[in-house]
Amino acid sequence: MKKVIIPISNHDFDPSEVAIPWQILNDNGVAVYFATPDGNLGQADPLMLSGEGLDPWGFIPVLKKIKLIGLTLRADANARKAYSQLEQDANFKQPLSYQDLKVDDFDGLILPGGHAKGIKPYLEDKTLATFVADFFDHQDAQGSHKPIAAVCHGVLVAARAISSKNGKSCLYGKKTTGLTWQLEKTAWQVTKFGARFWDSSYYRTYPENPGEPAGYRSTQAEITRVLANEADFVDVPKGAPDYFYKASGFFRDTLSDERPAHVVQCGNYLSGRWPGDVHTLAKRFLALLQ
């Protein structure tokens, strides 16, 4: 049986980006394991599950139960159902710790994301970064690499992992996508100027410092800075089939509809932008794994 590891944070990981890949892999006979910084149970971003607190009145205890914008911004029904099932999974309830992870124990690696402040320990953990770098660098006797998938802020974990082979980011020389500045900025502005105005940085994990240009600390910008060429960050090309489905941020893929998805493959490495790509990302990762 193939074994896949999904590192997560203790708090605020994106439920879609964890539960959908788990569901697809689990349904196809893959053993999925989880790891947190300390081996304690991880919990998804509650706002992404309930949608409460994502409307202008979301700071008012009683009124926050009334959801309008929150119904659109939260995880969709497929992801919420998958997460409910995930919470009963034995491996999810008893995660490993980052320090216990060994490349030889697993056949594949998935790096999910999340944007709320609780995701930072996952994004910034040096032990996890070393494990991820070792996973990228690993080759079998035939020179083959194990499959790796990253989505949204999870691509930052890969970008920050430094290869022991050349001292550069593990994404240097690779094609990748990730959370685009357009998607990040749109979600940020929706909350900044209305939906969650009292917590305007909710969608900006790393806001700019004074004097820095807009978007300098965005996920796309940080990833792009470690690539061999700016063009190696691949957004949806203008004129691509189903461009509006893919680029608008209004649609999410499903098991049977890949039109909204934008997934980039570079050898054994797959990347996606946001929760709207995760069904397609997981299915293609499964194909590589098999």
GROMACS .gro file of C-alpha atoms in nm:
model
  290
    1MET     CA    1   0.000   0.000   0.000
    2LYS     CA    2   0.129   0.345  -0.093
    3LYS     CA    3   0.185   0.592   0.192
    4VAL     CA    4   0.146   0.969   0.162
    5ILE     CA    5   0.224   1.235   0.420
    6ILE     CA    6   0.032   1.562   0.452
    7PRO     CA    7   0.195   1.806   0.695
    8ILE     CA    8  -0.048   2.055   0.845
    9SER     CA    9  -0.052   2.329   1.106
   10ASN     CA   10  -0.204   2.301   1.451
   11HIS     CA   11  -0.451   2.572   1.353
   12ASP     CA   12  -0.601   2.743   1.048
   13PHE     CA   13  -0.510   2.509   0.762
   14ASP     CA   14  -0.749   2.521   0.469
   15PRO     CA   15  -1.007   2.241   0.504
   16SER     CA   16  -1.056   2.193   0.128
   17GLU     CA   17  -0.685   2.158   0.056
   18VAL     CA   18  -0.646   1.889   0.321
   19ALA     CA   19  -0.974   1.698   0.317
   20ILE     CA   20  -1.029   1.664  -0.059
   21PRO     CA   21  -0.685   1.511  -0.132
   22TRP     CA   22  -0.726   1.284   0.172
   23GLN     CA   23  -1.067   1.170   0.049
   24ILE     CA   24  -0.951   1.098  -0.308
   25LEU     CA   25  -0.638   0.913  -0.195
   26ASN     CA   26  -0.815   0.723   0.082
   27ASP     CA   27  -1.092   0.614  -0.156
   28ASN     CA   28  -0.826   0.472  -0.386
   29GLY     CA   29  -0.646   0.261  -0.128
   30VAL     CA   30  -0.367   0.501  -0.034
   31ALA     CA   31  -0.270   0.529   0.334
   32VAL     CA   32  -0.262   0.898   0.425
   33TYR     CA   33  -0.074   1.022   0.729
   34PHE     CA   34  -0.059   1.367   0.886
   35ALA     CA   35   0.198   1.563   1.081
   36THR     CA   36   0.181   1.877   1.293
   37PRO     CA   37   0.464   2.075   1.457
   38ASP     CA   38   0.420   1.896   1.791
   39GLY     CA   39   0.218   1.586   1.706
   40ASN     CA   40  -0.102   1.731   1.850
   41LEU     CA   41  -0.430   1.732   1.663
   42GLY     CA   42  -0.463   1.991   1.387
   43GLN     CA   43  -0.771   2.203   1.331
   44ALA     CA   44  -0.885   2.375   1.014
   45ASP     CA   45  -0.959   2.745   0.986
   46PRO     CA   46  -1.306   2.764   1.148
   47LEU     CA   47  -1.410   3.058   0.930
   48MET     CA   48  -1.351   2.850   0.617
   49LEU     CA   49  -1.577   2.577   0.756
   50SER     CA   50  -1.866   2.783   0.890
   51GLY     CA   51  -1.849   3.110   0.702
   52GLU     CA   52  -1.929   3.287   1.028
   53GLY     CA   53  -1.738   3.611   1.070
   54LEU     CA   54  -1.700   3.673   0.696
   55ASP     CA   55  -1.980   3.930   0.674
   56PRO     CA   56  -1.967   4.297   0.782
   57TRP     CA   57  -2.165   4.213   1.097
   58GLY     CA   58  -1.949   3.909   1.174
   59PHE     CA   59  -1.799   4.066   1.487
   60ILE     CA   60  -2.141   4.084   1.653
   61PRO     CA   61  -2.199   3.760   1.853
   62VAL     CA   62  -2.561   3.697   1.758
   63LEU     CA   63  -2.569   3.850   1.410
   64LYS     CA   64  -2.261   3.658   1.292
   65LYS     CA   65  -2.485   3.352   1.260
   66ILE     CA   66  -2.647   3.525   0.962
   67LYS     CA   67  -2.425   3.443   0.664
   68LEU     CA   68  -2.431   3.596   0.318
   69ILE     CA   69  -2.081   3.664   0.186
   70GLY     CA   70  -1.955   3.393   0.420
   71LEU     CA   71  -2.152   3.131   0.229
   72THR     CA   72  -1.951   3.215  -0.083
   73LEU     CA   73  -1.609   3.245   0.079
   74ARG     CA   74  -1.621   2.932   0.294
   75ALA     CA   75  -1.535   2.578   0.180
   76ASP     CA   76  -1.796   2.433  -0.053
   77ALA     CA   77  -2.030   2.145   0.032
   78ASN     CA   78  -1.793   1.881  -0.111
   79ALA     CA   79  -1.506   2.000   0.107
   80ARG     CA   80  -1.714   2.040   0.422
   81LYS     CA   81  -1.847   1.686   0.387
   82ALA     CA   82  -1.497   1.551   0.324
   83TYR     CA   83  -1.363   1.736   0.629
   84SER     CA   84  -1.639   1.596   0.849
   85GLN     CA   85  -1.531   1.247   0.743
   86LEU     CA   86  -1.163   1.333   0.786
   87GLU     CA   87  -1.220   1.424   1.150
   88GLN     CA   88  -1.305   1.058   1.217
   89ASP     CA   89  -0.989   0.925   1.049
   90ALA     CA   90  -0.748   0.754   1.290
   91ASN     CA   91  -0.435   0.892   1.127
   92PHE     CA   92  -0.574   1.244   1.132
   93LYS     CA   93  -0.662   1.217   1.500
   94GLN     CA   94  -0.311   1.090   1.585
   95PRO     CA   95  -0.069   1.291   1.372
   96LEU     CA   96   0.304   1.253   1.369
   97SER     CA   97   0.531   1.543   1.462
   98TYR     CA   98   0.751   1.715   1.206
   99GLN     CA   99   1.066   1.590   1.379
  100ASP     CA  100   0.956   1.228   1.329
  101LEU     CA  101   0.922   1.255   0.951
  102LYS     CA  102   1.156   1.049   0.734
  103VAL     CA  103   1.154   1.051   0.355
  104ASP     CA  104   1.196   0.674   0.333
  105ASP     CA  105   0.868   0.620   0.519
  106PHE     CA  106   0.651   0.774   0.248
  107ASP     CA  107   0.585   0.743  -0.124
  108GLY     CA  108   0.446   1.092  -0.175
  109LEU     CA  109   0.408   1.435  -0.015
  110ILE     CA  110   0.124   1.688  -0.028
  111LEU     CA  111   0.166   2.045   0.098
  112PRO     CA  112  -0.169   2.217   0.160
  113GLY     CA  113  -0.217   2.582   0.247
  114GLY     CA  114  -0.420   2.822   0.455
  115HIS     CA  115  -0.404   3.199   0.498
  116ALA     CA  116  -0.510   3.288   0.855
  117LYS     CA  117  -0.244   3.367   1.113
  118GLY     CA  118  -0.239   3.015   1.262
  119ILE     CA  119  -0.082   2.882   0.943
  120LYS     CA  120   0.246   3.068   1.001
  121PRO     CA  121   0.415   2.804   1.224
  122TYR     CA  122   0.367   2.554   0.940
  123LEU     CA  123   0.499   2.793   0.676
  124GLU     CA  124   0.801   2.891   0.883
  125ASP     CA  125   0.905   2.565   1.052
  126LYS     CA  126   1.272   2.486   0.982
  127THR     CA  127   1.237   2.114   1.063
  128LEU     CA  128   0.956   2.078   0.813
  129ALA     CA  129   1.150   2.278   0.554
  130THR     CA  130   1.443   2.037   0.587
  131PHE     CA  131   1.214   1.737   0.543
  132VAL     CA  132   1.053   1.893   0.236
  133ALA     CA  133   1.395   1.969   0.086
  134ASP     CA  134   1.507   1.611   0.146
  135PHE     CA  135   1.186   1.487  -0.021
  136PHE     CA  136   1.255   1.699  -0.329
  137ASP     CA  137   1.619   1.589  -0.341
  138HIS     CA  138   1.552   1.217  -0.293
  139GLN     CA  139   1.612   0.986  -0.589
  140ASP     CA  140   1.581   0.609  -0.612
  141ALA     CA  141   1.832   0.377  -0.781
  142GLN     CA  142   1.683   0.461  -1.120
  143GLY     CA  143   1.707   0.835  -1.059
  144SER     CA  144   1.333   0.882  -1.010
  145HIS     CA  145   1.182   1.130  -0.766
  146LYS     CA  146   0.880   1.074  -0.543
  147PRO     CA  147   0.567   1.273  -0.635
  148ILE     CA  148   0.503   1.602  -0.456
  149ALA     CA  149   0.198   1.827  -0.474
  150ALA     CA  150   0.158   2.175  -0.328
  151VAL     CA  151  -0.131   2.418  -0.338
  152CYS     CA  152  -0.191   2.780  -0.238
  153HIS     CA  153   0.034   2.877   0.056
  154GLY     CA  154   0.168   2.522   0.060
  155VAL     CA  155   0.380   2.625  -0.239
  156LEU     CA  156   0.554   2.869  -0.002
  157VAL     CA  157   0.674   2.573   0.206
  158ALA     CA  158   0.835   2.428  -0.105
  159ALA     CA  159   0.974   2.768  -0.208
  160ARG     CA  160   1.134   2.817   0.134
  161ALA     CA  161   1.287   2.467   0.141
  162ILE     CA  162   1.653   2.487   0.044
  163SER     CA  163   1.809   2.202  -0.150
  164SER     CA  164   2.128   2.057  -0.008
  165LYS     CA  165   2.245   1.997  -0.364
  166ASN     CA  166   2.277   2.360  -0.477
  167GLY     CA  167   2.179   2.580  -0.183
  168LYS     CA  168   1.882   2.718  -0.374
  169SER     CA  169   1.508   2.685  -0.331
  170CYS     CA  170   1.369   2.345  -0.420
  171LEU     CA  171   1.156   2.527  -0.680
  172TYR     CA  172   1.455   2.684  -0.854
  173GLY     CA  173   1.455   2.561  -1.212
  174LYS     CA  174   1.096   2.433  -1.189
  175LYS     CA  175   0.768   2.553  -1.333
  176THR     CA  176   0.508   2.620  -1.067
  177THR     CA  177   0.192   2.803  -0.984
  178GLY     CA  178   0.059   2.902  -0.643
  179LEU     CA  179  -0.186   3.149  -0.495
  180THR     CA  180  -0.181   3.430  -0.752
  181TRP     CA  181  -0.167   3.793  -0.650
  182GLN     CA  182  -0.494   3.848  -0.835
  183LEU     CA  183  -0.678   3.586  -0.627
  184GLU     CA  184  -0.512   3.693  -0.303
  185LYS     CA  185  -0.578   4.064  -0.367
  186THR     CA  186  -0.941   4.005  -0.459
  187ALA     CA  187  -1.013   3.807  -0.140
  188TRP     CA  188  -0.824   4.065   0.066
  189GLN     CA  189  -1.016   4.358  -0.080
  190VAL     CA  190  -1.351   4.185  -0.025
  191THR     CA  191  -1.273   4.162   0.346
  192LYS     CA  192  -1.075   4.486   0.380
  193PHE     CA  193  -1.349   4.706   0.238
  194GLY     CA  194  -1.655   4.527   0.366
  195ALA     CA  195  -1.690   4.164   0.465
  196ARG     CA  196  -1.438   4.164   0.753
  197PHE     CA  197  -1.332   4.527   0.776
  198TRP     CA  198  -1.236   4.500   1.145
  199ASP     CA  199  -0.974   4.236   1.057
  200SER     CA  200  -0.856   4.364   0.720
  201SER     CA  201  -0.545   4.143   0.701
  202TYR     CA  202  -0.734   3.813   0.742
  203TYR     CA  203  -0.655   3.714   0.382
  204ARG     CA  204  -0.302   3.859   0.388
  205THR     CA  205  -0.079   3.618   0.576
  206TYR     CA  206   0.217   3.849   0.515
  207PRO     CA  207   0.112   4.212   0.461
  208GLU     CA  208   0.365   4.457   0.319
  209ASN     CA  209   0.601   4.653   0.542
  210PRO     CA  210   0.603   5.034   0.519
  211GLY     CA  211   0.759   5.146   0.191
  212GLU     CA  212   0.715   4.813   0.013
  213PRO     CA  213   0.508   4.810  -0.307
  214ALA     CA  214   0.164   4.650  -0.310
  215GLY     CA  215   0.188   4.274  -0.347
  216TYR     CA  216   0.557   4.250  -0.251
  217ARG     CA  217   0.475   4.008   0.032
  218SER     CA  218   0.213   3.822  -0.166
  219THR     CA  219   0.244   3.448  -0.212
  220GLN     CA  220   0.305   3.483  -0.584
  221ALA     CA  221   0.576   3.745  -0.538
  222GLU     CA  222   0.769   3.547  -0.277
  223ILE     CA  223   0.755   3.231  -0.486
  224THR     CA  224   0.862   3.415  -0.799
  225ARG     CA  225   1.167   3.564  -0.627
  226VAL     CA  226   1.321   3.219  -0.571
  227LEU     CA  227   1.259   3.082  -0.922
  228ALA     CA  228   1.520   3.071  -1.197
  229ASN     CA  229   1.301   3.294  -1.415
  230GLU     CA  230   0.991   3.503  -1.350
  231ALA     CA  231   0.817   3.318  -1.631
  232ASP     CA  232   0.849   2.994  -1.432
  233PHE     CA  233   0.551   3.110  -1.223
  234VAL     CA  234   0.265   2.996  -1.444
  235ASP     CA  235  -0.074   3.162  -1.417
  236VAL     CA  236  -0.368   3.074  -1.642
  237PRO     CA  237  -0.262   3.182  -1.993
  238LYS     CA  238  -0.478   3.441  -2.163
  239GLY     CA  239  -0.697   3.269  -2.419
  240ALA     CA  240  -0.674   2.930  -2.247
  241PRO     CA  241  -0.981   2.707  -2.286
  242ASP     CA  242  -1.235   2.786  -2.013
  243TYR     CA  243  -1.028   3.090  -1.915
  244PHE     CA  244  -1.313   3.258  -1.726
  245TYR     CA  245  -1.387   2.942  -1.529
  246LYS     CA  246  -1.023   2.916  -1.429
  247ALA     CA  247  -0.928   3.277  -1.366
  248SER     CA  248  -1.236   3.445  -1.220
  249GLY     CA  249  -1.226   3.284  -0.875
  250PHE     CA  250  -1.600   3.218  -0.897
  251PHE     CA  251  -1.581   2.847  -0.975
  252ARG     CA  252  -1.425   2.539  -0.812
  253ASP     CA  253  -1.346   2.207  -0.970
  254THR     CA  254  -1.517   1.880  -0.875
  255LEU     CA  255  -1.440   1.514  -0.931
  256SER     CA  256  -1.622   1.529  -1.263
  257ASP     CA  257  -1.546   1.886  -1.377
  258GLU     CA  258  -1.186   2.002  -1.418
  259ARG     CA  259  -1.272   2.315  -1.617
  260PRO     CA  260  -1.215   2.560  -1.330
  261ALA     CA  261  -0.883   2.403  -1.231
  262HIS     CA  262  -0.534   2.522  -1.316
  263VAL     CA  263  -0.268   2.268  -1.220
  264VAL     CA  264   0.095   2.287  -1.332
  265GLN     CA  265   0.313   1.977  -1.360
  266CYS     CA  266   0.692   1.985  -1.372
  267GLY     CA  267   0.829   1.632  -1.361
  268ASN     CA  268   0.723   1.475  -1.033
  269TYR     CA  269   0.605   1.809  -0.892
  270LEU     CA  270   0.245   1.934  -0.915
  271SER     CA  271   0.113   2.271  -0.802
  272GLY     CA  272  -0.223   2.443  -0.772
  273ARG     CA  273  -0.344   2.792  -0.684
  274TRP     CA  274  -0.632   2.765  -0.439
  275PRO     CA  275  -0.908   2.531  -0.313
  276GLY     CA  276  -1.076   2.547  -0.654
  277ASP     CA  277  -0.795   2.332  -0.796
  278VAL     CA  278  -0.773   2.055  -0.537
  279HIS     CA  279  -0.985   1.779  -0.695
  280THR     CA  280  -0.779   1.796  -1.012
  281LEU     CA  281  -0.451   1.830  -0.822
  282ALA     CA  282  -0.531   1.524  -0.609
  283LYS     CA  283  -0.637   1.312  -0.907
  284ARG     CA  284  -0.319   1.393  -1.098
  285PHE     CA  285  -0.108   1.330  -0.788
  286LEU     CA  286  -0.277   0.992  -0.751
  287ALA     CA  287  -0.186   0.910  -1.110
  288LEU     CA  288   0.179   0.995  -1.044
  289LEU     CA  289   0.176   0.794  -0.724
  290GLN     CA  290   0.040   0.487  -0.900
   0.00000   0.00000   0.00000
